[in-house]
XYZ file of C-alpha atoms in Angstrom:
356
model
C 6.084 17.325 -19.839
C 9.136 19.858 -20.624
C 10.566 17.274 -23.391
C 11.815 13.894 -24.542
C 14.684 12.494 -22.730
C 17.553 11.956 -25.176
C 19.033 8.419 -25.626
C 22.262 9.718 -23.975
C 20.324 10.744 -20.850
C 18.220 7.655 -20.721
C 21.416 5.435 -20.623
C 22.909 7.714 -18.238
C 20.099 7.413 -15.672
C 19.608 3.814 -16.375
C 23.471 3.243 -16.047
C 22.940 5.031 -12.216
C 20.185 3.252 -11.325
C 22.215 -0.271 -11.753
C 24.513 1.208 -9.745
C 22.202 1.835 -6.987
C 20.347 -1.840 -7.868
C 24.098 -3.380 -7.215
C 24.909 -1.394 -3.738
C 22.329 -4.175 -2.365
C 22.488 -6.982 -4.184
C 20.280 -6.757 -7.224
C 21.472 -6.988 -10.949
C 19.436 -4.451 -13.868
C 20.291 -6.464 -17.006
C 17.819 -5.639 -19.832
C 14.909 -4.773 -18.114
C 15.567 -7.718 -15.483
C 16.056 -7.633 -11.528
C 17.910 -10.653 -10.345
C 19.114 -11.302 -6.618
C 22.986 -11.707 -6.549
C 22.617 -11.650 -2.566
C 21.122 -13.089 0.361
C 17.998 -11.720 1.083
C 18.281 -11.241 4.736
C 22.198 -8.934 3.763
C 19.548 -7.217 1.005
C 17.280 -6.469 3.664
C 19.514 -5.264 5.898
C 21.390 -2.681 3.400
C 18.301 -1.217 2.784
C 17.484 -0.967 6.545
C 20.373 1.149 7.627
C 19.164 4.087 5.540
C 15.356 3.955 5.902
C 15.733 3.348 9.965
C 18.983 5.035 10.840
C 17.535 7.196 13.669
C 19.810 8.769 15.959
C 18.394 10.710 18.914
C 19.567 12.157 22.417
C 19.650 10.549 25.715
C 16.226 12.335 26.313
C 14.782 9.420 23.707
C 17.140 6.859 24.730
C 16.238 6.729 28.421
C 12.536 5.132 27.504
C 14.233 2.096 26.015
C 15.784 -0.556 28.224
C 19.236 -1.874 27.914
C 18.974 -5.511 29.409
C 16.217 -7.656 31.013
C 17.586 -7.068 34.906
C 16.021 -3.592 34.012
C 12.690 -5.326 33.919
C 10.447 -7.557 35.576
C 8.695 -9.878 33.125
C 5.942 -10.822 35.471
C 5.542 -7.433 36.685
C 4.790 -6.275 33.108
C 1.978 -3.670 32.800
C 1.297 -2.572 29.373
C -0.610 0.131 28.007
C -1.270 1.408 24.190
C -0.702 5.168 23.192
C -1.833 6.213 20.361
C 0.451 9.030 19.004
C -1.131 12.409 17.733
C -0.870 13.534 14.343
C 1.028 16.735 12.854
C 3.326 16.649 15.772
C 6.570 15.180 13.370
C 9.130 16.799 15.762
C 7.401 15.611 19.342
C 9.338 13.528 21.954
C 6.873 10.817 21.239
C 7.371 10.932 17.961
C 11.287 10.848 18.459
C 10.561 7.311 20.356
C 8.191 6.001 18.363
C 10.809 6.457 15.422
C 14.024 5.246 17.085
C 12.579 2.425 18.039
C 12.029 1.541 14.023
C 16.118 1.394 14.237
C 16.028 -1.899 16.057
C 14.617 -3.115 12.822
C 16.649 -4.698 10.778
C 14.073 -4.810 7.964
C 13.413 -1.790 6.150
C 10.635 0.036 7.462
C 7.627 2.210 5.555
C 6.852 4.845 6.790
C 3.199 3.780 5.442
C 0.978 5.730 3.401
C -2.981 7.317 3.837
C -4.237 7.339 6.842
C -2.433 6.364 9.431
C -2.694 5.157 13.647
C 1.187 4.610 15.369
C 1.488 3.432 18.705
C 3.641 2.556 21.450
C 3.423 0.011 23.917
C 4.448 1.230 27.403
C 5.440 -0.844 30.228
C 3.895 1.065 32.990
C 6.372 -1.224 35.712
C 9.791 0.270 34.027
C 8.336 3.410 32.329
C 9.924 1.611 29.229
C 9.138 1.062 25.609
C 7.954 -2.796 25.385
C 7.356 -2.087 21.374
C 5.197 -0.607 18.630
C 3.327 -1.026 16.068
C 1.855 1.652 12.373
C -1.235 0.675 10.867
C -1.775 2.392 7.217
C -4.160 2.108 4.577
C -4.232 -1.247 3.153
C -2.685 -1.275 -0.908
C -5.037 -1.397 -3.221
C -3.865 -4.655 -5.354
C -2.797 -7.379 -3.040
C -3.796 -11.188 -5.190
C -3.256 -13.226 -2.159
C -5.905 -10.766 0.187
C -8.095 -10.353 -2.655
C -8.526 -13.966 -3.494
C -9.138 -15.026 0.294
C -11.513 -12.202 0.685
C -13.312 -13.031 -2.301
C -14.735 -9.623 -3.204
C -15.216 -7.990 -6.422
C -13.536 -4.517 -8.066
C -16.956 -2.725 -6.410
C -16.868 -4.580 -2.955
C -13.380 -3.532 -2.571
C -13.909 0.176 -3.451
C -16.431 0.351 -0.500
C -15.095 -1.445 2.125
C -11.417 -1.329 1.731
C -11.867 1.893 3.514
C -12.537 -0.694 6.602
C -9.157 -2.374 7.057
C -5.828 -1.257 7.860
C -2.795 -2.952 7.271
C 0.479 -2.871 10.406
C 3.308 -1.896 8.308
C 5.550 -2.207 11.351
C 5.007 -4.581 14.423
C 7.310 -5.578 16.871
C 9.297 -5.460 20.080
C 12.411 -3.603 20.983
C 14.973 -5.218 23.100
C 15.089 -6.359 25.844
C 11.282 -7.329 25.877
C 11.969 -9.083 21.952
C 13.790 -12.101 24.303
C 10.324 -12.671 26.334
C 8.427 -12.924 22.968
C 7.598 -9.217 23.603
C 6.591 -9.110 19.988
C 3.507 -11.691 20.307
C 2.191 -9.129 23.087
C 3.049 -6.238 20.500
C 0.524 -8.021 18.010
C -1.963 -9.054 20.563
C -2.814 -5.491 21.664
C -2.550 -4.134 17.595
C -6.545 -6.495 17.475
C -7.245 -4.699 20.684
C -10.432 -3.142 21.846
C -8.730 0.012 21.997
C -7.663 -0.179 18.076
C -11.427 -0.222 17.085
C -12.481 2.587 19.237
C -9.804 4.706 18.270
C -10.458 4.299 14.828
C -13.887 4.861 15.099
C -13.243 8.486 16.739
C -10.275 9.031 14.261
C -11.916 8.667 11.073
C -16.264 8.595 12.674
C -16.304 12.342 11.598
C -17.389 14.143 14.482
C -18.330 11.058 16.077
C -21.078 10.528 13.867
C -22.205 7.280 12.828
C -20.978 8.047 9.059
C -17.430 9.312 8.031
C -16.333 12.153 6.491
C -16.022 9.889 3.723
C -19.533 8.647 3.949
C -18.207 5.331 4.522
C -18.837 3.321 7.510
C -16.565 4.307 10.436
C -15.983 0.633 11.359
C -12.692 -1.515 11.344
C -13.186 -5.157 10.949
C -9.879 -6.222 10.334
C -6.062 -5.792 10.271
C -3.545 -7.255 7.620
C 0.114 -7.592 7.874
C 2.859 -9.210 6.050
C 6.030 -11.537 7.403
C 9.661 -10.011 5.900
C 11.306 -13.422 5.296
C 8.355 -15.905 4.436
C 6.209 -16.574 7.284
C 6.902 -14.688 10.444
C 7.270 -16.336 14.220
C 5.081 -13.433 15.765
C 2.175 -14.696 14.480
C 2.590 -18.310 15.037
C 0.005 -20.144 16.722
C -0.950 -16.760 17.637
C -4.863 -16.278 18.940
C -6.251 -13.562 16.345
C -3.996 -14.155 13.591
C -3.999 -16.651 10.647
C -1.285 -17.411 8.254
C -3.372 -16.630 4.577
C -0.298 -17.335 1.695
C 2.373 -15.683 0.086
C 2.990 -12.590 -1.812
C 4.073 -12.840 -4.833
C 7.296 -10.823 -4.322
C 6.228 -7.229 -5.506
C 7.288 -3.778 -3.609
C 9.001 -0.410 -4.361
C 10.750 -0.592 -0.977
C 14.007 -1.484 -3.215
C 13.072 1.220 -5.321
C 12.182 4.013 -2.626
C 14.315 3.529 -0.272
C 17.544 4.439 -1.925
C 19.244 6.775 -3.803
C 16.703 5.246 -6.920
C 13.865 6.909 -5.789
C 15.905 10.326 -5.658
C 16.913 9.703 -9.385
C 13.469 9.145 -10.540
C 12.082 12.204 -9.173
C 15.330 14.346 -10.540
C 14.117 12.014 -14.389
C 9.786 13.267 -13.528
C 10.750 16.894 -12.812
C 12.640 16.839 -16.281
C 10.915 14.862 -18.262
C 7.528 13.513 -16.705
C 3.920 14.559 -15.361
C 5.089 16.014 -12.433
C 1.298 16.101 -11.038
C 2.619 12.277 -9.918
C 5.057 14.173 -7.098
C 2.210 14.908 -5.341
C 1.370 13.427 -1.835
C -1.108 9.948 -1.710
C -4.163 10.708 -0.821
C -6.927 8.097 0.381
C -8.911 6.657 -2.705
C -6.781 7.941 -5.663
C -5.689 5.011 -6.507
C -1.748 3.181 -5.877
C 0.139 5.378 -3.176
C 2.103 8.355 -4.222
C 5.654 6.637 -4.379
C 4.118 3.621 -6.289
C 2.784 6.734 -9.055
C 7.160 7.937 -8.540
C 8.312 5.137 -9.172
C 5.786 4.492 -12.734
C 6.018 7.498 -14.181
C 10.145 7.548 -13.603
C 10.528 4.163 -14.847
C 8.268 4.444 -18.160
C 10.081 7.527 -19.317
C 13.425 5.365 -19.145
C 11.574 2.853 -20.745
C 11.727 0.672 -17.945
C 9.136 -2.535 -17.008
C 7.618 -1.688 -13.554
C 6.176 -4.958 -13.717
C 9.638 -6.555 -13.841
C 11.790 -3.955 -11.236
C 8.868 -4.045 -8.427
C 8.941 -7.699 -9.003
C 11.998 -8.921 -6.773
C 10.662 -12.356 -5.469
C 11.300 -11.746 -1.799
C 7.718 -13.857 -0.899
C 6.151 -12.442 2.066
C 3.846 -14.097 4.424
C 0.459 -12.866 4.860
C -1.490 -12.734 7.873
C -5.057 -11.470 8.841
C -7.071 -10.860 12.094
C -10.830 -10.289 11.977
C -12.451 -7.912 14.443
C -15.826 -8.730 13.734
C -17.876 -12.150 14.135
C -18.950 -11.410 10.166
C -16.244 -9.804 8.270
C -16.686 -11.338 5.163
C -20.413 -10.340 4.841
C -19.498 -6.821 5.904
C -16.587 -6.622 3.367
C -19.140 -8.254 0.515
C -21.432 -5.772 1.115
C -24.328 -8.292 3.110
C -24.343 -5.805 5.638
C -23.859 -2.775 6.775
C -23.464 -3.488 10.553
C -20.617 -5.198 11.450
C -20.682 -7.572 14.517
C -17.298 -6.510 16.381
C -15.692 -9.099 18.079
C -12.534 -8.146 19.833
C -10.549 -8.395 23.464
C -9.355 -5.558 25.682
C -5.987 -4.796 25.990
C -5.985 -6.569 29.774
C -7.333 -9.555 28.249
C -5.131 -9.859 25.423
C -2.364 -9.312 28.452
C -3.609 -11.928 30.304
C -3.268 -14.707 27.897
C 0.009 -13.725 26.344
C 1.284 -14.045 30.157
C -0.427 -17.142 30.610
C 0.396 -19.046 26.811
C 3.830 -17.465 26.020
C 5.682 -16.057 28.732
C 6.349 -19.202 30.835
C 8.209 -20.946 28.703
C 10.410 -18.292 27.931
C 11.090 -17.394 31.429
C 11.736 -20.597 32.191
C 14.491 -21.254 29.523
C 16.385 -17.559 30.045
């Protein structure tokens, strides 16, 4: 730590990150976050910086601009699962202006990680996509369904992954493009990919020594509960959050102030990047140490009361056991992509078609 922050300093800084707080609709009054906005304008603010991509007609081209581009019953999806280290490749460049149809703001997840697009092989277009990330570690509402204790979760938390974006891109969002989009994330193809991913080798063990087996998939709604997932095959509605992030914290200029406070004042051991079983993710660490030097609740600011739906889809026939640590072999359970096709285009896409 190079030294104590003065009082001046500490108002200063606190004084800025108001500011910031009041940009998007939040009030800082004594250690207090209030909404003074409507969530959905909140949400929206904070979406134009964190998925404000902007890319040349090279990207563009994969994305279609109206549903005569398309034939919904000629559809022909097909997953890709992008490679990692390659930041700067064209499939990267899709994969991230797509996120700018959002108009949620958008993680860019944390730990391990598995992005996709879904292709429409018919149109050579982007239907959607979808990021699956390590779960976070303290989640009440996840916890309490699973039932597991402090040691069940340190094993075989290592065996879920949570989509921290899902969703369609226009035009195939009007054909409930989205439903497919969530369909294919419980795919077949999910499980085997994560298997070779993270198997080690291919090995039956991980690098890890943890079990190379994914037997479920998490997500959360952004306003309440979320119409992709309902009365969706795979996917059941669990609760509600209980309205904690750091997305209002990290995703604007705050975050940027905190780090400027840490490399002053703080452990600055805390700027370095998440890594898989070290406990909260890197930002969460930021945005702790930054606030407790101003002498700021973390509790209170990461506590905004935006409620988010939660949502879960088992892969294998007994989950719970294999999360509870009954077993070691999990009984997988899931559909192929084609299948998963087949019934979205027999369930959903009628009735859409029909009232277009």
């Amino acid at each position: 730590m190079d030294g104590k922050i003065s009082v001046e300093d500490k108002n200063k800084y606190i004084n800025e990150i108001a500011c910031e707080f009041k940009k998007y609709g939040f009030i800082l009054n004594d250690n207090e976050l209030t909404i003074q906005s409507d969530i959905r304008s909140i949400q929206s603010k904070l979406a134009h910086i964190t998925n404000n991509f902007k890319y040349s007609d090279k990207v563009k081209k994969y994305f279609a601009n109206s549903l005569e581009e398309i034939n919904p019953l000629k559809i022909s999806p097909r997953l890709e699962l992008l490679e990692r280290g390659k930041s700067n490749s064209l499939k990267r460049q899709i994969f991230n202006y797509a996120k700018s149809f959002w108009s949620v703001p958008v993680s860019v997840g944390f730990g391990r990680r598995m992005e996709y697009i879904l292709w429409d092989d018919n149109t050579n277009k982007v239907i959607g996509i979808f990021g699956l990330c390590d779960p976070v570690i303290g989640l009440g509402v996840r916890d309490n369904f699973i039932g597991w204790n402090k040691e069940q979760k340190k094993e075989r938390l290592y065996n879920m992954l949570t989509a921290y974006i899902l969703g369609a891109v226009p035009p195939y969002n009007q054909i409930l493009g989205a439903k497919l989009v969530a369909l294919s994330a419980i795919s077949k193809q999910i499980v085997t990919d994560f298997h070779e991913r993270y198997s080690g080798n291919k090995t039956i063990i991980s690098k890890k020594n943890k079990p190379p087996y994914l037997v479920a998939i998490d997500t959360m709604g952004a306003f309440g509960k979320s119409a992709i997932y309902t009365r969706l095959k795979g996917w059941k509605f669990i609760g509600y959050t209980k309205g904690h992030s750091h997305i209002h914290l990290t995703s604007n200029g705050i975050y940027e102030i905190l780090i400027e406070i840490i490399k002053k004042y703080g452990n600055k051991s805390v700027l370095s990047k998440y890594k898989y079983g070290e406990g909260p993710n890197y930002k969460l660490r930021v945005v702790s140490e930054g606030l407790k030097i101003l002498g700021l609740s973390k509790n209170k600011l990461t506590l905004h009361s935006i409620k988010r739906g939660y949502y879960f889809a088992s892969l294998a026939d007994n989950w719970k056991d294999f999360l509870l640590l009954k077993t070691n072999t999990p009984l997988l359970n899931v559909n192929s992509l084609e299948e998963q096709f087949n019934y979205w285009k027999q369930r959903w896409l009628p009735k859409r078609i029909k009232n277009l």
